[in-house]
């Protein structure tokens, strides 16, 4: 497809293009992508579709993965040396926040606002809350309401707790049968903890140090009947599956995807607290400072492309970030057949009403989140962490 016909088709689809974007491009570029959020399992098909449709822009993508804590140091070293070889980053809140603190990200907005108009109208409200946290330095690529939810073995739990008080009573009556993973390394773990201030009526759910008196008291009491905390979510899922635990903290995605993968039995169920508040979560796409002008032009087009409905439909994936799409109007029937089959088999009909009928809040911002992790590690998990 020619550059001009590609522009015309994008304009017909409502895209906003910088008219000089491709005029001076002599040849397609290699785009180096690093993923520190596990997001490639969701978004890689959409990225590869961009390359397949536009070989005049991208000769290939090079995909690498790393842990969130190591990303900021890697980028800083490259930027200090004047040799940035990472062009496009997929990240969660953790590495995004670390990069923002150190000034590592290109400020996309407002400079390139003409390419990303009406974000508040584009994004699902919960996803837009997460988008605002990026402060113009990244875009939400996929989103989910997350939790807090409970997952349980229905053959062993006949009356799943639906209030924090009921969960406490269950835990005390069945020592060691409830578990949540370490919040600093577990989405379900931190969502469970961040959801408690709303359920317990703490004075400031966004201030874990000065506003969570009821939550910290609750977590310390709950600790008395928890055997230990796993270092990550998958280990807690395996303990539920093998019968060591009967109830664990989960999220929509961590409910659906492990059952699809066979880690957790298909027939296991979820329970929700009465009058709970969803604590959302998202993955982002960002660009480090120092990316060449030629590559930046392509990456900005890629970002705009990934926010279109046809590409957002890939975000249903196999339930990892269920529902997944961050923008409005993307329905399951638009997703690949495999995704539709996964959600049909492993999804929950009750999720639609749970999402519609309960409010959503953004998670803690970067500094309070780190403070929460530190306090939990010191005061709750220190003596009971399982490696």
Coordinates of C-alpha atoms in Angstrom, one line a residue:
X1 CA 0.0 0.0 0.0
X2 CA 1.4 3.4 -0.9
X3 CA 2.1 6.0 1.7
X4 CA -0.6 8.3 0.3
X5 CA -3.3 5.6 0.1
X6 CA -2.4 4.6 3.7
X7 CA -2.9 8.2 4.8
X8 CA -6.2 8.3 3.0
X9 CA -7.5 5.2 4.6
X10 CA -6.5 6.4 8.1
X11 CA -8.1 9.7 7.5
X12 CA -11.3 8.0 6.4
X13 CA -11.2 6.1 9.7
X14 CA -11.0 9.3 11.7
X15 CA -7.3 9.4 12.4
X16 CA -5.4 12.7 12.7
X17 CA -2.1 12.7 10.9
X18 CA 0.7 15.2 10.8
X19 CA 1.0 16.0 7.1
X20 CA 4.7 15.8 7.1
X21 CA 5.0 12.6 9.0
X22 CA 6.1 10.3 6.2
X23 CA 7.1 12.7 3.5
X24 CA 10.8 12.5 4.3
X25 CA 11.0 8.9 5.3
X26 CA 13.5 7.0 3.1
X27 CA 13.0 3.5 4.4
X28 CA 11.0 1.7 7.1
X29 CA 12.5 1.5 10.6
X30 CA 13.1 -1.1 13.2
X31 CA 11.1 -0.4 16.4
X32 CA 12.5 -1.8 19.6
X33 CA 9.8 -2.7 22.1
X34 CA 10.3 -3.5 25.8
X35 CA 7.6 -5.0 27.9
X36 CA 7.8 -4.8 31.7
X37 CA 4.1 -5.5 32.4
X38 CA 3.5 -8.8 30.7
X39 CA 1.4 -6.9 28.2
X40 CA 2.8 -8.5 25.0
X41 CA 0.6 -11.5 25.6
X42 CA -2.4 -9.1 25.1
X43 CA -1.1 -6.5 22.6
X44 CA 1.5 -8.2 20.5
X45 CA -1.0 -9.3 17.8
X46 CA -2.1 -5.7 17.3
X47 CA 1.5 -4.5 17.0
X48 CA 2.3 -7.1 14.5
X49 CA -0.8 -6.2 12.6
X50 CA 0.5 -2.6 12.3
X51 CA 3.8 -3.9 10.8
X52 CA 2.0 -6.2 8.4
X53 CA -0.3 -3.5 7.2
X54 CA 2.4 -0.9 7.0
X55 CA 5.7 -2.4 5.9
X56 CA 6.7 1.0 4.5
X57 CA 6.8 2.3 8.0
X58 CA 8.1 -0.6 10.1
X59 CA 10.5 -3.2 8.8
X60 CA 10.2 -5.2 12.0
X61 CA 9.5 -5.1 15.7
X62 CA 12.1 -6.4 18.2
X63 CA 10.4 -7.5 21.4
X64 CA 12.2 -7.9 24.7
X65 CA 10.9 -8.3 28.2
X66 CA 12.3 -7.2 31.6
X67 CA 11.1 -6.6 35.1
X68 CA 9.6 -3.2 36.1
X69 CA 12.3 -2.3 38.7
X70 CA 15.2 -2.6 36.2
X71 CA 13.7 -0.4 33.5
X72 CA 14.3 3.0 34.9
X73 CA 18.0 2.3 35.5
X74 CA 18.4 0.9 32.0
X75 CA 16.7 3.9 30.3
X76 CA 18.7 6.4 32.5
X77 CA 22.0 4.8 31.5
X78 CA 21.1 4.9 27.8
X79 CA 19.9 8.5 28.0
X80 CA 23.1 9.6 29.9
X81 CA 25.2 7.9 27.2
X82 CA 23.1 9.6 24.4
X83 CA 22.4 6.1 22.9
X84 CA 18.7 5.2 23.5
X85 CA 17.9 1.9 21.8
X86 CA 14.4 1.4 23.3
X87 CA 11.7 3.1 21.2
X88 CA 8.4 1.9 22.7
X89 CA 7.6 0.8 26.3
X90 CA 4.7 -1.3 27.6
X91 CA 4.5 -0.7 31.4
X92 CA 2.3 -0.8 34.4
X93 CA 1.9 2.0 37.0
X94 CA 5.1 0.9 38.8
X95 CA 7.7 1.5 36.1
X96 CA 5.7 4.4 34.6
X97 CA 5.9 6.2 38.0
X98 CA 9.6 5.5 38.4
X99 CA 10.3 6.9 35.0
X100 CA 8.1 10.0 35.7
X101 CA 10.0 10.7 38.9
X102 CA 13.3 10.6 37.0
X103 CA 12.1 12.5 34.0
X104 CA 12.7 9.7 31.5
X105 CA 9.6 9.9 29.4
X106 CA 8.8 12.0 26.4
X107 CA 6.0 14.5 27.2
X108 CA 3.6 13.5 24.4
X109 CA 0.9 15.9 25.5
X110 CA 0.2 18.7 24.9
X111 CA 2.8 18.8 22.1
X112 CA 1.2 16.1 20.0
X113 CA -2.4 16.7 21.2
X114 CA -3.7 17.0 17.6
X115 CA -2.9 13.3 17.1
X116 CA -4.8 12.2 20.3
X117 CA -7.9 14.4 20.5
X118 CA -10.8 14.1 22.9
X119 CA -9.3 11.5 25.2
X120 CA -12.0 12.0 27.8
X121 CA -14.6 11.1 25.3
X122 CA -12.5 8.3 23.8
X123 CA -11.7 6.4 27.0
X124 CA -14.0 4.3 29.2
X125 CA -14.4 6.4 32.4
X126 CA -12.3 4.0 34.6
X127 CA -9.6 4.0 32.0
X128 CA -9.6 7.8 31.8
X129 CA -8.9 7.9 35.5
X130 CA -5.8 5.9 34.8
X131 CA -5.0 8.1 31.8
X132 CA -4.9 11.2 33.9
X133 CA -2.3 9.6 36.2
X134 CA 0.0 9.4 33.2
X135 CA 0.2 13.3 33.1
X136 CA 0.6 13.4 29.3
X137 CA 3.6 11.0 29.3
X138 CA 1.9 7.8 28.3
X139 CA -1.4 6.4 27.1
X140 CA -3.5 3.6 28.6
X141 CA -3.4 0.7 26.1
X142 CA -5.6 -1.7 28.0
X143 CA -7.6 -1.5 31.2
X144 CA -9.7 -3.5 33.6
X145 CA -11.7 -2.8 36.8
X146 CA -9.5 -5.4 38.5
X147 CA -10.9 -6.1 42.0
X148 CA -11.1 -6.7 44.9
X149 CA -12.7 -10.1 44.3
X150 CA -12.5 -13.4 46.1
X151 CA -12.0 -16.7 44.3
X152 CA -13.0 -20.0 46.0
X153 CA -13.5 -23.7 45.7
X154 CA -17.3 -24.3 45.7
X155 CA -16.9 -27.9 46.9
X156 CA -15.1 -26.6 50.0
X157 CA -16.8 -23.3 50.6
X158 CA -20.6 -23.3 50.7
X159 CA -21.1 -19.7 51.9
X160 CA -18.6 -17.3 50.5
X161 CA -18.0 -14.2 52.6
X162 CA -19.5 -11.0 51.2
X163 CA -18.3 -8.4 53.7
X164 CA -14.9 -7.8 55.3
X165 CA -16.4 -8.8 58.7
X166 CA -17.6 -12.1 57.2
X167 CA -14.2 -12.8 55.7
X168 CA -12.6 -12.2 59.0
X169 CA -15.0 -14.6 60.7
X170 CA -14.4 -17.2 58.0
X171 CA -10.6 -16.8 58.3
X172 CA -10.7 -17.2 62.1
X173 CA -13.0 -20.2 61.9
X174 CA -10.8 -21.8 59.2
X175 CA -7.2 -20.8 60.0
X176 CA -4.9 -20.9 57.0
X177 CA -7.6 -21.4 54.4
X178 CA -7.6 -17.7 53.2
X179 CA -4.7 -16.1 51.4
X180 CA -3.7 -13.1 49.4
X181 CA -0.2 -12.6 47.9
X182 CA 2.3 -9.8 48.7
X183 CA 0.8 -6.6 47.4
X184 CA 4.1 -5.2 46.0
X185 CA 4.2 -8.1 43.6
X186 CA 0.6 -9.1 43.1
X187 CA -2.2 -7.3 41.3
X188 CA -4.9 -9.2 43.3
X189 CA -2.9 -8.7 46.5
X190 CA -2.7 -4.9 46.2
X191 CA -6.2 -4.6 44.8
X192 CA -7.5 -6.4 47.9
X193 CA -5.6 -4.1 50.2
X194 CA -6.5 -0.9 48.3
X195 CA -10.2 -1.9 48.2
X196 CA -10.5 -2.2 52.0
X197 CA -10.5 1.5 52.8
X198 CA -13.6 1.9 50.7
X199 CA -15.3 -1.1 52.3
X200 CA -14.3 -0.2 55.9
X201 CA -15.1 3.5 55.6
X202 CA -11.6 4.9 56.2
X203 CA -11.2 8.6 56.2
X204 CA -9.0 8.9 53.1
X205 CA -8.7 5.8 50.8
X206 CA -6.0 7.6 48.8
X207 CA -3.7 8.2 51.8
X208 CA -2.4 4.8 53.2
X209 CA -0.2 6.4 55.8
X210 CA -2.6 8.9 57.5
X211 CA -6.0 7.8 56.2
X212 CA -6.1 4.0 56.6
X213 CA -6.5 3.5 60.4
X214 CA -9.3 0.9 60.0
X215 CA -7.6 -0.9 57.1
X216 CA -4.3 -1.4 58.9
X217 CA -6.1 -2.6 62.0
X218 CA -8.1 -5.0 59.9
X219 CA -5.1 -6.4 58.0
X220 CA -3.2 -7.0 61.3
X221 CA -6.1 -8.9 62.7
X222 CA -6.6 -10.8 59.5
X223 CA -2.9 -11.7 59.6
X224 CA -3.5 -13.8 62.8
X225 CA -5.3 -16.5 60.7
X226 CA -3.2 -16.4 57.5
X227 CA -0.4 -19.0 57.4
X228 CA 1.9 -17.0 55.1
X229 CA 1.9 -14.8 52.1
X230 CA 3.2 -15.9 48.7
X231 CA 5.6 -13.7 46.8
X232 CA 3.3 -13.6 43.7
X233 CA -0.1 -14.3 42.5
X234 CA 0.5 -17.5 40.6
X235 CA 1.7 -19.3 43.7
X236 CA -1.5 -18.4 45.5
X237 CA -3.6 -19.7 42.5
X238 CA -1.7 -23.0 42.7
X239 CA -2.4 -23.3 46.4
X240 CA -6.1 -22.7 45.8
X241 CA -6.1 -25.4 43.1
X242 CA -4.3 -28.0 45.1
X243 CA -6.5 -27.6 48.1
X244 CA -4.1 -25.9 50.5
X245 CA -6.3 -22.7 50.4
X246 CA -10.0 -22.5 50.0
X247 CA -10.4 -18.7 49.3
X248 CA -7.9 -16.3 47.8
X249 CA -7.9 -12.7 46.6
X250 CA -8.3 -12.3 42.8
X251 CA -9.3 -9.9 40.0
X252 CA -11.4 -10.3 36.9
X253 CA -8.3 -11.2 34.8
X254 CA -6.7 -13.4 37.4
X255 CA -10.0 -15.3 37.6
X256 CA -10.5 -15.9 33.9
X257 CA -6.9 -16.4 32.6
X258 CA -5.6 -19.0 35.0
X259 CA -8.8 -21.1 34.4
X260 CA -8.2 -20.8 30.7
X261 CA -4.6 -21.9 31.2
X262 CA -5.6 -24.8 33.4
X263 CA -3.9 -23.5 36.6
X264 CA -7.2 -23.2 38.4
X265 CA -10.1 -25.6 37.9
X266 CA -12.7 -24.3 35.5
X267 CA -15.6 -24.8 38.0
X268 CA -14.1 -22.5 40.7
X269 CA -16.2 -19.4 41.4
X270 CA -15.8 -15.8 42.4
X271 CA -17.5 -13.8 45.1
X272 CA -17.8 -10.0 45.5
X273 CA -18.2 -7.9 48.6
X274 CA -21.4 -6.0 49.1
X275 CA -21.2 -2.3 48.0
X276 CA -17.6 -2.5 47.0
X277 CA -15.5 -0.1 44.9
X278 CA -13.5 -1.4 42.0
X279 CA -9.8 -0.4 42.1
X280 CA -8.9 -0.2 38.5
X281 CA -5.6 -1.1 36.8
X282 CA -4.1 -0.5 33.4
X283 CA -1.1 -1.0 31.2
X284 CA 0.5 2.0 29.4
X285 CA 2.5 2.7 26.2
X286 CA 5.2 5.3 26.6
X287 CA 8.2 6.7 24.7
X288 CA 11.6 7.3 26.3
X289 CA 13.3 10.7 25.7
X290 CA 16.0 10.4 23.2
X291 CA 14.2 8.4 20.5
X292 CA 15.2 9.6 17.0
X293 CA 12.8 11.8 15.1
X294 CA 12.3 9.2 12.4
X295 CA 11.3 6.6 14.9
X296 CA 9.2 8.9 17.0
X297 CA 7.0 9.8 14.0
X298 CA 6.3 6.1 13.5
X299 CA 5.7 5.4 17.2
X300 CA 3.2 8.2 17.5
X301 CA 1.3 6.7 14.5
X302 CA 1.5 3.3 16.2
X303 CA 0.0 4.7 19.4
X304 CA -2.9 6.3 17.6
X305 CA -3.4 3.0 15.7
X306 CA -3.5 1.0 18.9
X307 CA -6.3 3.2 20.3
X308 CA -8.6 2.4 17.3
X309 CA -11.5 0.0 17.9
X310 CA -10.2 -2.7 15.6
X311 CA -7.0 -2.9 17.5
X312 CA -8.5 -2.5 20.9
X313 CA -10.6 -5.6 20.3
X314 CA -7.4 -7.6 20.6
X315 CA -7.2 -6.5 24.2
X316 CA -9.9 -9.1 25.2
X317 CA -7.1 -11.6 24.7
X318 CA -7.7 -14.7 26.9
X319 CA -9.1 -12.7 29.8
X320 CA -5.7 -11.5 31.2
X321 CA -7.0 -7.9 31.6
X322 CA -10.7 -8.6 31.4
X323 CA -12.5 -6.9 29.8
X324 CA -9.3 -5.3 28.4
X325 CA -10.3 -2.6 25.9
X326 CA -9.7 0.9 27.2
X327 CA -11.8 2.8 24.8
X328 CA -15.6 3.1 24.4
X329 CA -17.6 1.0 22.0
X330 CA -15.4 -2.1 21.7
X331 CA -17.5 -5.2 22.1
X332 CA -16.6 -8.9 22.4
X333 CA -18.0 -9.7 18.9
X334 CA -15.2 -7.5 17.5
X335 CA -12.5 -9.6 19.1
X336 CA -10.7 -12.5 17.5
X337 CA -12.6 -15.8 17.5
X338 CA -10.2 -17.4 20.0
X339 CA -10.8 -14.5 22.5
X340 CA -14.6 -14.9 22.0
X341 CA -14.4 -18.6 22.7
X342 CA -12.3 -18.0 25.8
X343 CA -14.6 -15.4 27.3
X344 CA -17.7 -17.5 26.4
X345 CA -16.2 -20.5 28.2
X346 CA -14.4 -19.0 31.1
X347 CA -16.0 -15.6 31.6
X348 CA -18.7 -14.8 34.2
X349 CA -22.2 -13.5 33.3
X350 CA -22.2 -11.6 36.6
X351 CA -19.3 -9.4 35.6
X352 CA -21.5 -7.2 33.5
X353 CA -23.7 -6.2 36.4
X354 CA -20.8 -6.0 38.9
X355 CA -18.9 -3.6 36.6
X356 CA -22.1 -1.5 35.9
X357 CA -23.4 -1.4 39.4
X358 CA -20.2 -0.6 41.4
X359 CA -18.1 2.5 41.2
X360 CA -14.5 2.5 40.0
X361 CA -11.6 4.4 41.5
X362 CA -8.0 4.7 40.3
X363 CA -5.3 2.9 42.4
X364 CA -3.0 4.8 44.7
X365 CA -0.7 7.3 42.9
X366 CA 3.0 6.5 42.7
X367 CA 4.4 7.8 46.0
X368 CA 1.5 6.7 48.3
X369 CA 1.6 3.3 46.6
X370 CA 5.3 2.8 47.4
X371 CA 4.6 4.0 50.9
X372 CA 1.8 1.4 51.3
X373 CA 4.0 -1.4 50.0
X374 CA 6.7 -0.5 52.5
X375 CA 4.3 -0.3 55.4
X376 CA 2.7 -3.6 54.5
X377 CA 6.1 -5.3 54.1
X378 CA 7.3 -4.0 57.5
X379 CA 4.2 -4.3 59.6
X380 CA 2.2 -7.2 58.0
X381 CA 4.2 -9.5 55.8
X382 CA 7.7 -9.3 57.2
X383 CA 7.5 -12.4 59.4
X384 CA 5.3 -14.5 57.0
X385 CA 6.7 -14.1 53.5
X386 CA 7.2 -17.2 51.6
X387 CA 9.9 -17.0 48.9

